[in-house]
Short mmCIF file of C-alpha atoms in Angstrom, two decimals:
data_model
loop_
_atom_site.label_atom_id
_atom_site.label_comp_id
_atom_site.label_asym_id
_atom_site.label_seq_id
_atom_site.Cartn_x
_atom_site.Cartn_y
_atom_site.Cartn_z
CA MET I 255 -35.59 87.37 -185.56
CA LYS I 256 -38.21 85.15 -187.28
CA GLY I 257 -35.57 81.99 -187.26
CA LEU I 258 -35.56 82.48 -183.50
CA LEU I 259 -39.20 82.60 -183.06
CA PHE I 260 -39.46 79.46 -185.19
CA ALA I 261 -36.73 77.62 -183.23
CA PHE I 262 -38.62 78.35 -179.99
CA LEU I 263 -41.86 77.17 -181.73
CA ALA I 264 -40.26 74.00 -182.48
CA GLY I 265 -38.56 73.60 -179.29
CA ALA I 266 -42.00 74.04 -177.54
CA PHE I 267 -43.94 71.90 -180.07
CA ILE I 268 -41.26 69.00 -179.56
CA THR I 269 -42.13 69.14 -175.71
CA ILE I 270 -45.69 68.72 -176.16
CA GLN I 271 -45.41 66.27 -178.88
CA GLY I 272 -43.28 64.10 -176.43
CA VAL I 273 -46.13 64.26 -173.66
CA ALA I 274 -49.00 63.86 -176.11
CA ASN I 275 -47.42 60.89 -177.76
CA THR I 276 -46.28 59.49 -174.06
CA ARG I 277 -49.91 59.79 -172.94
CA ILE I 278 -51.35 57.98 -176.30
CA SER I 279 -48.25 55.56 -175.77
CA VAL I 280 -50.14 54.58 -172.35
CA ASP I 281 -53.53 53.47 -174.01
CA ILE I 282 -52.11 51.89 -177.41
CA GLY I 283 -48.58 51.34 -177.00
CA THR I 284 -45.30 53.30 -177.95
CA TRP I 285 -44.86 52.00 -181.56
CA PRO I 286 -48.67 52.11 -182.57
CA ALA I 287 -48.54 55.70 -181.05
CA ALA I 288 -45.31 56.63 -183.04
CA ALA I 289 -46.99 55.12 -185.95
CA LEU I 290 -50.18 56.93 -185.34
CA THR I 291 -48.74 60.41 -184.93
CA GLN I 292 -46.40 60.11 -187.83
CA PHE I 293 -49.23 59.34 -190.09
CA VAL I 294 -51.42 62.39 -188.36
CA GLY I 295 -48.05 64.46 -189.21
CA PHE I 296 -47.74 63.33 -192.93
CA VAL I 297 -51.61 63.97 -193.57
CA ALA I 298 -51.26 67.49 -191.87
CA ALA I 299 -48.04 68.30 -193.94
CA PHE I 300 -49.61 67.04 -197.26
CA VAL I 301 -52.79 69.05 -196.70
CA ILE I 302 -50.65 72.21 -195.91
CA TRP I 303 -48.35 71.61 -198.78
CA THR I 304 -51.31 71.22 -201.12
CA MET I 305 -52.72 74.71 -199.89
CA ILE I 306 -49.41 76.68 -199.92
CA ARG I 307 -47.97 74.87 -202.94
CA ASP I 308 -44.44 75.22 -201.36
CA GLY I 309 -41.59 73.61 -203.25
CA ASN I 310 -41.49 71.54 -206.61
CA ARG I 311 -43.14 68.13 -206.66
CA SER I 312 -40.81 67.25 -209.98
CA GLN I 313 -37.67 67.70 -207.81
CA LEU I 314 -38.88 65.10 -205.22
CA ALA I 315 -36.89 62.29 -207.23
CA GLN I 316 -33.69 64.31 -206.93
CA VAL I 317 -33.70 63.83 -203.15
CA SER I 318 -30.81 61.74 -202.06
CA PRO I 319 -32.38 58.19 -200.16
CA LEU I 320 -30.02 59.41 -197.21
CA TYR I 321 -32.14 62.08 -196.77
CA LEU I 322 -35.22 60.59 -197.37
CA SER I 323 -34.57 58.20 -194.27
CA GLY I 324 -35.34 61.18 -191.98
CA GLY I 325 -38.88 59.99 -191.77
CA ALA I 326 -37.81 56.42 -190.60
CA LEU I 327 -35.55 58.63 -187.93
CA ALA I 328 -38.63 60.24 -186.65
CA ALA I 329 -40.20 57.00 -185.53
CA ILE I 330 -36.93 56.14 -183.76
CA ILE I 331 -37.03 59.62 -182.30
CA ILE I 332 -40.68 59.25 -181.12
CA PHE I 333 -39.95 55.96 -179.36
CA ALA I 334 -36.93 57.24 -177.53
CA ASN I 335 -38.81 60.20 -176.48
CA VAL I 336 -41.65 58.41 -175.15
CA THR I 337 -39.57 55.97 -173.49
CA ALA I 338 -37.29 58.55 -171.76
CA ILE I 339 -40.41 60.62 -170.68
CA GLN I 340 -41.74 57.21 -169.04
CA LYS I 341 -38.63 56.56 -167.20
CA VAL I 342 -37.35 59.69 -166.36
CA GLY I 343 -40.06 62.53 -166.75
CA VAL I 344 -40.23 65.22 -169.05
CA THR I 345 -37.91 68.05 -167.72
CA LEU I 346 -35.05 65.55 -167.54
CA SER I 347 -35.86 63.99 -170.65
CA MET I 348 -35.98 67.41 -172.70
CA ALA I 349 -32.50 68.71 -170.87
CA VAL I 350 -30.92 65.56 -172.29
CA VAL I 351 -32.49 65.53 -175.54
CA LEU I 352 -31.20 69.12 -175.93
CA ILE I 353 -27.60 68.28 -174.99
CA ALA I 354 -27.83 65.20 -177.65
CA GLN I 355 -28.99 67.98 -180.30
CA LEU I 356 -26.13 70.13 -179.38
CA LEU I 357 -23.38 67.59 -179.22
CA MET I 358 -24.52 66.11 -182.57
CA THR I 359 -24.68 69.73 -184.04
CA PHE I 360 -21.19 70.21 -182.93
CA LEU I 361 -20.11 66.83 -184.77
CA ILE I 362 -21.93 67.84 -187.87
CA ASP I 363 -20.67 71.25 -188.06
CA SER I 364 -17.22 70.27 -187.11
CA PHE I 365 -16.88 67.68 -189.90
CA GLY I 366 -19.23 69.29 -192.23
CA TRP I 367 -21.58 66.41 -192.71
CA PHE I 368 -24.52 66.57 -194.75
CA GLY I 369 -23.05 69.49 -196.87
CA VAL I 370 -23.17 71.86 -194.01
CA LYS I 371 -20.24 74.45 -194.24
CA GLN I 372 -17.80 73.02 -191.77
CA LYS I 373 -16.93 75.25 -188.55
CA ARG I 374 -14.54 75.11 -186.16
CA MET I 375 -15.69 74.73 -182.37
CA ARG I 376 -13.89 76.84 -180.01
CA LEU I 377 -13.51 76.70 -176.07
CA PRO I 378 -16.85 79.06 -175.52
CA GLN I 379 -18.91 76.29 -177.24
CA PHE I 380 -17.22 73.53 -175.18
CA ILE I 381 -17.75 75.45 -171.93
CA GLY I 382 -21.58 76.13 -172.92
CA ILE I 383 -22.22 72.24 -173.63
CA GLY I 384 -20.42 71.52 -170.39
CA LEU I 385 -22.61 73.73 -168.24
CA MET I 386 -25.74 72.42 -170.03
CA ILE I 387 -24.35 69.06 -168.86
CA ALA I 388 -23.91 70.27 -165.38
CA GLY I 389 -27.35 71.77 -165.17
CA VAL I 390 -28.64 68.24 -166.21
CA VAL I 391 -26.61 66.79 -163.16
CA ILE I 392 -28.22 69.16 -161.14
CA LEU I 393 -31.63 68.72 -162.20
CA LYS I 394 -31.16 64.94 -161.36
CA LEU I 395 -30.30 65.64 -157.96
#
């Protein structure tokens, strides 16, 4: 249950962050908004990390450079999200983001990328993603 609550909160905050970043980008531009929000996020995460002392700093050097690139991906995510919201609105943007996330997770699960245990996707999963795509088409109309 706790995992579902955190997943719900993540989805809600991703949407709020996208809207806030879009508003900031109107004033200062999209890339500066991405840089600013990434920096504020870094500071917030660092402060929380020092307070709760989660993890082991000595193991940081063992993290694969591929996984360290996740922060750079966040800048692209912010830029793409802001641009999408500006062009097609919040609801349609978030619906397409969800579909893209599900499609990517299907690939990750199917091929076992990033050390994830490989899973076989079945017909119900494909029907579910098809229904979501149909929902986006309906939203667009």
